[in-house]
Amino acid sequence: MPLSLLCTQLTHFIGSSSMYTGRKLSKFTSCSTQAELPPTPKEMSCWSCQHRFQQGGVVCSGCDKIQPLDTSLNYFEVLGMPNMQFDLDLEMLEKQYKRLQWQIHPDRLAARTPQEQDYSAQSVMHINVAYGVLRHPLSRANYILAQRGIINEVDSEGASISDLDFLNEVMDLRERVDETSDIAPLQSLLTANKEQQRQLIQRLSSALASPCGSSEAVTLAFQLTYVCKLEEAIVKKLPEL
Ligand SMILES: [Zn+2]
């Protein structure tokens, strides 16, 4: 397939993905210069009673007042998870998310002041976004790479098409999905796709944990974007048959 045609098809293929697919290499370095050590727990003061409590808390542990959103925290810190760690305990992530949501749930806001209700609305939104990004391996990897300054946020325009064999393979698979009208081959493709995702995620984990693995992680995240899009196409087509 000619490169220009491949590029056009790929742009169409990626479409208006809502996934966190950062691509442009802004300040690209092959090795991470940022030490990703566990964060030192910091404290903050309650706006109402001045009680000191651990940063990231949405409610004061002294007077129970809802606190303003702390925009200095990254998504890992917002959800109280190990900082910038790709391999997350997803059960723990969900538990943390539910704990925070419960603390500022709308049902518990009736007796709150308008100021606290504003704080709550801001935090609910931020916590939802953080959870949405961290719970999926692809968006989590892209978030880590964006935080390292390796890629920008959502932007597939600048996708680096460096692995033509891989892209041709994905486009061939996409054509097979589009052309088939049988359930069995689609199910086989889905099984193979899941296995490919598992392997890519495993390799991403190693690359992101390596001090010099950011470059490889960008490539792997790029590949995972296409593999995930292919899964979406298969899953969308299955109920139609
Ligand atoms: Zn307080």
Tab-separated table of C-alpha atoms and ligand atoms in Angstrom:
chain	number	residue	atom	x	y	z
A	1	MET	CA	0.000	0.000	0.000
A	2	PRO	CA	1.446	3.449	-0.887
A	3	LEU	CA	2.504	5.511	2.139
A	4	SER	CA	0.177	8.423	1.319
A	5	LEU	CA	-2.831	6.102	1.090
A	6	LEU	CA	-1.810	4.351	4.295
A	7	CYS	CA	-1.589	7.694	6.102
A	8	THR	CA	-5.038	8.725	4.871
A	9	GLN	CA	-6.538	5.431	5.946
A	10	LEU	CA	-4.851	5.601	9.330
A	11	THR	CA	-6.194	9.085	9.977
A	12	HIS	CA	-9.654	7.772	9.147
A	13	PHE	CA	-9.037	4.695	11.296
A	14	ILE	CA	-8.018	6.663	14.392
A	15	GLY	CA	-10.892	9.084	13.781
A	16	SER	CA	-12.050	11.187	16.671
A	17	SER	CA	-10.764	8.887	19.339
A	18	SER	CA	-11.547	10.069	22.822
A	19	MET	CA	-8.642	8.084	24.145
A	20	TYR	CA	-5.684	9.845	25.645
A	21	THR	CA	-3.396	9.449	22.653
A	22	GLY	CA	-0.548	11.886	23.031
A	23	ARG	CA	1.944	11.723	20.191
A	24	LYS	CA	4.027	14.766	19.471
A	25	LEU	CA	7.451	14.451	20.914
A	26	SER	CA	7.913	17.783	22.629
A	27	LYS	CA	11.066	17.580	24.716
A	28	PHE	CA	11.995	14.078	23.783
A	29	THR	CA	14.752	12.403	25.714
A	30	SER	CA	15.636	8.759	25.552
A	31	CYS	CA	16.127	8.564	29.298
A	32	SER	CA	13.804	9.876	31.935
A	33	THR	CA	15.478	12.638	33.862
A	34	GLN	CA	12.749	12.761	36.423
A	35	ALA	CA	13.138	10.488	39.403
A	36	GLU	CA	9.789	8.897	40.096
A	37	LEU	CA	10.110	8.193	43.770
A	38	PRO	CA	7.167	7.689	46.080
A	39	PRO	CA	5.888	11.164	47.012
A	40	THR	CA	6.576	12.537	50.451
A	41	PRO	CA	3.174	12.989	52.038
A	42	LYS	CA	2.526	16.714	52.315
A	43	GLU	CA	0.137	18.438	54.610
A	44	MET	CA	-2.378	21.195	54.031
A	45	SER	CA	-4.478	23.420	56.275
A	46	CYS	CA	-8.262	23.349	56.405
A	47	TRP	CA	-9.746	26.624	55.094
A	48	SER	CA	-12.266	26.575	57.944
A	49	CYS	CA	-10.582	25.315	61.134
A	50	GLN	CA	-6.881	25.402	60.119
A	51	HIS	CA	-6.519	21.755	61.108
A	52	ARG	CA	-3.550	20.133	59.327
A	53	PHE	CA	-4.281	17.007	57.303
A	54	GLN	CA	-2.697	15.027	54.496
A	55	GLN	CA	-2.716	16.668	51.078
A	56	GLY	CA	-5.232	15.038	48.749
A	57	GLY	CA	-7.976	14.749	51.340
A	58	VAL	CA	-11.277	16.104	50.044
A	59	VAL	CA	-12.741	16.516	53.529
A	60	CYS	CA	-11.037	17.981	56.622
A	61	SER	CA	-10.303	15.247	59.157
A	62	GLY	CA	-10.840	17.845	61.917
A	63	CYS	CA	-14.151	19.571	61.099
A	64	ASP	CA	-15.434	17.485	58.124
A	65	LYS	CA	-15.701	20.558	55.846
A	66	ILE	CA	-15.245	19.896	52.116
A	67	GLN	CA	-11.944	21.284	50.856
A	68	PRO	CA	-11.210	23.118	47.590
A	69	LEU	CA	-9.767	21.157	44.691
A	70	ASP	CA	-5.973	20.969	44.905
A	71	THR	CA	-4.903	21.481	41.294
A	72	SER	CA	-1.232	20.871	42.110
A	73	LEU	CA	-1.872	17.141	42.441
A	74	ASN	CA	-1.447	14.761	39.522
A	75	TYR	CA	-4.032	12.053	38.892
A	76	PHE	CA	-2.122	9.441	40.907
A	77	GLU	CA	-1.959	11.792	43.888
A	78	VAL	CA	-5.626	12.745	43.522
A	79	LEU	CA	-6.581	9.093	43.882
A	80	GLY	CA	-3.949	8.312	46.520
A	81	MET	CA	-2.147	5.756	44.324
A	82	PRO	CA	1.622	5.099	43.990
A	83	ASN	CA	2.924	8.077	42.047
A	84	MET	CA	3.490	7.581	38.287
A	85	GLN	CA	3.390	3.808	38.663
A	86	PHE	CA	2.070	2.055	35.548
A	87	ASP	CA	1.340	-1.251	37.281
A	88	LEU	CA	-1.567	-0.329	39.491
A	89	ASP	CA	-3.679	-2.444	41.804
A	90	LEU	CA	-6.982	-1.839	40.005
A	91	GLU	CA	-9.047	-3.046	42.948
A	92	MET	CA	-7.288	-0.519	45.152
A	93	LEU	CA	-7.802	2.187	42.511
A	94	GLU	CA	-11.538	1.497	42.441
A	95	LYS	CA	-11.677	1.412	46.230
A	96	GLN	CA	-9.937	4.791	46.470
A	97	TYR	CA	-12.221	6.244	43.810
A	98	LYS	CA	-15.360	5.044	45.584
A	99	ARG	CA	-14.091	6.284	48.956
A	100	LEU	CA	-13.527	9.785	47.565
A	101	GLN	CA	-16.840	9.802	45.707
A	102	TRP	CA	-18.674	8.735	48.858
A	103	GLN	CA	-17.119	11.564	50.865
A	104	ILE	CA	-18.465	14.204	48.490
A	105	HIS	CA	-21.479	12.409	47.072
A	106	PRO	CA	-24.375	14.747	46.185
A	107	ASP	CA	-26.645	12.836	48.594
A	108	ARG	CA	-24.451	13.967	51.465
A	109	LEU	CA	-24.387	17.631	50.438
A	110	ALA	CA	-27.847	18.805	51.544
A	111	ALA	CA	-26.594	20.358	54.766
A	112	ARG	CA	-23.442	21.810	53.194
A	113	THR	CA	-22.845	25.487	52.495
A	114	PRO	CA	-22.941	26.696	48.846
A	115	GLN	CA	-19.154	27.130	49.023
A	116	GLU	CA	-18.666	23.498	50.027
A	117	GLN	CA	-21.060	22.406	47.292
A	118	ASP	CA	-18.931	24.312	44.759
A	119	TYR	CA	-15.772	22.679	46.071
A	120	SER	CA	-17.470	19.308	45.852
A	121	ALA	CA	-18.605	19.811	42.244
A	122	GLN	CA	-15.064	20.723	41.165
A	123	SER	CA	-13.555	17.737	42.956
A	124	VAL	CA	-16.133	15.260	41.655
A	125	MET	CA	-15.297	16.246	38.087
A	126	HIS	CA	-11.554	16.091	38.646
A	127	ILE	CA	-11.717	12.728	40.426
A	128	ASN	CA	-13.859	11.286	37.608
A	129	VAL	CA	-11.362	12.417	34.973
A	130	ALA	CA	-8.413	11.086	36.998
A	131	TYR	CA	-10.123	7.725	37.482
A	132	GLY	CA	-11.072	7.505	33.798
A	133	VAL	CA	-7.459	8.068	32.742
A	134	LEU	CA	-5.804	5.767	35.278
A	135	ARG	CA	-8.110	2.774	34.981
A	136	HIS	CA	-7.155	2.021	31.356
A	137	PRO	CA	-3.571	0.958	30.565
A	138	LEU	CA	-3.333	2.973	27.339
A	139	SER	CA	-4.520	6.280	28.789
A	140	ARG	CA	-2.464	5.610	31.938
A	141	ALA	CA	0.704	5.057	29.876
A	142	ASN	CA	0.064	8.166	27.785
A	143	TYR	CA	-0.576	10.198	30.939
A	144	ILE	CA	2.748	9.084	32.438
A	145	LEU	CA	4.554	9.930	29.182
A	146	ALA	CA	2.824	13.324	29.043
A	147	GLN	CA	3.795	14.025	32.671
A	148	ARG	CA	7.391	13.200	31.748
A	149	GLY	CA	7.173	15.758	28.943
A	150	ILE	CA	7.731	13.100	26.284
A	151	ILE	CA	4.393	13.523	24.507
A	152	ASN	CA	1.594	16.053	24.472
A	153	GLU	CA	-1.980	15.293	25.339
A	154	VAL	CA	-4.687	14.152	22.910
A	155	ASP	CA	-3.238	14.692	19.470
A	156	SER	CA	-3.132	12.033	16.819
A	157	GLU	CA	-2.218	14.508	14.067
A	158	GLY	CA	1.447	14.226	14.800
A	159	ALA	CA	1.461	10.466	14.990
A	160	SER	CA	4.841	9.049	14.232
A	161	ILE	CA	4.441	6.486	11.480
A	162	SER	CA	7.732	4.708	11.846
A	163	ASP	CA	6.678	1.090	11.909
A	164	LEU	CA	5.075	0.489	8.530
A	165	ASP	CA	5.005	-3.291	8.941
A	166	PHE	CA	2.959	-2.947	12.088
A	167	LEU	CA	0.604	-0.405	10.537
A	168	ASN	CA	0.107	-2.475	7.400
A	169	GLU	CA	-0.696	-5.484	9.564
A	170	VAL	CA	-3.274	-3.494	11.531
A	171	MET	CA	-4.851	-2.127	8.358
A	172	ASP	CA	-5.066	-5.649	6.903
A	173	LEU	CA	-6.785	-6.856	10.058
A	174	ARG	CA	-9.152	-3.902	9.894
A	175	GLU	CA	-10.071	-4.815	6.330
A	176	ARG	CA	-10.732	-8.389	7.413
A	177	VAL	CA	-13.057	-7.108	10.145
A	178	ASP	CA	-14.898	-4.853	7.691
A	179	GLU	CA	-15.271	-7.541	5.061
A	180	THR	CA	-16.291	-10.553	7.127
A	181	SER	CA	-19.882	-11.348	7.911
A	182	ASP	CA	-19.252	-14.443	10.031
A	183	ILE	CA	-19.117	-14.532	13.799
A	184	ALA	CA	-16.412	-17.215	14.140
A	185	PRO	CA	-13.574	-15.323	12.393
A	186	LEU	CA	-14.479	-12.171	14.295
A	187	GLN	CA	-14.308	-14.028	17.575
A	188	SER	CA	-10.900	-15.431	16.587
A	189	LEU	CA	-9.721	-11.926	15.719
A	190	LEU	CA	-10.985	-10.668	19.083
A	191	THR	CA	-9.146	-13.414	20.963
A	192	ALA	CA	-5.921	-12.640	19.076
A	193	ASN	CA	-6.462	-8.917	19.664
A	194	LYS	CA	-6.831	-9.417	23.440
A	195	GLU	CA	-3.618	-11.433	23.517
A	196	GLN	CA	-1.813	-8.736	21.525
A	197	GLN	CA	-3.047	-6.111	23.993
A	198	ARG	CA	-1.860	-8.222	26.929
A	199	GLN	CA	1.613	-8.537	25.450
A	200	LEU	CA	1.848	-4.837	24.590
A	201	ILE	CA	0.748	-3.859	28.101
A	202	GLN	CA	3.356	-6.179	29.593
A	203	ARG	CA	6.083	-4.627	27.415
A	204	LEU	CA	4.813	-1.123	28.227
A	205	SER	CA	5.128	-1.905	31.908
A	206	SER	CA	8.803	-2.874	31.491
A	207	ALA	CA	9.562	0.103	29.240
A	208	LEU	CA	7.959	2.632	31.591
A	209	ALA	CA	9.785	1.154	34.577
A	210	SER	CA	13.144	1.430	32.818
A	211	PRO	CA	15.031	4.746	33.190
A	212	CYS	CA	15.758	4.725	29.433
A	213	GLY	CA	12.513	3.123	28.288
A	214	SER	CA	10.440	6.199	27.404
A	215	SER	CA	11.234	6.003	23.687
A	216	GLU	CA	10.173	2.375	23.511
A	217	ALA	CA	7.092	3.156	25.621
A	218	VAL	CA	5.978	5.818	23.106
A	219	THR	CA	6.180	3.249	20.291
A	220	LEU	CA	4.348	0.613	22.318
A	221	ALA	CA	1.605	3.046	23.377
A	222	PHE	CA	1.253	4.051	19.734
A	223	GLN	CA	0.808	0.405	18.737
A	224	LEU	CA	-1.620	-0.208	21.589
A	225	THR	CA	-3.757	2.714	20.362
A	226	TYR	CA	-4.307	0.966	17.030
A	227	VAL	CA	-4.839	-2.442	18.590
A	228	CYS	CA	-7.475	-0.996	20.951
A	229	LYS	CA	-9.214	0.752	18.051
A	230	LEU	CA	-9.304	-2.559	16.232
A	231	GLU	CA	-10.935	-4.176	19.262
A	232	GLU	CA	-13.593	-1.435	19.241
A	233	ALA	CA	-14.306	-2.171	15.563
A	234	ILE	CA	-14.630	-5.921	16.217
A	235	VAL	CA	-16.845	-5.472	19.289
A	236	LYS	CA	-19.047	-3.010	17.407
A	237	LYS	CA	-19.528	-5.427	14.543
A	238	LEU	CA	-20.211	-8.603	16.568
A	239	PRO	CA	-23.767	-7.752	17.731
A	240	GLU	CA	-24.686	-6.753	14.180
A	241	LEU	CA	-24.262	-10.357	13.010
B	1	ZN	ZN	-11.372	21.729	59.243
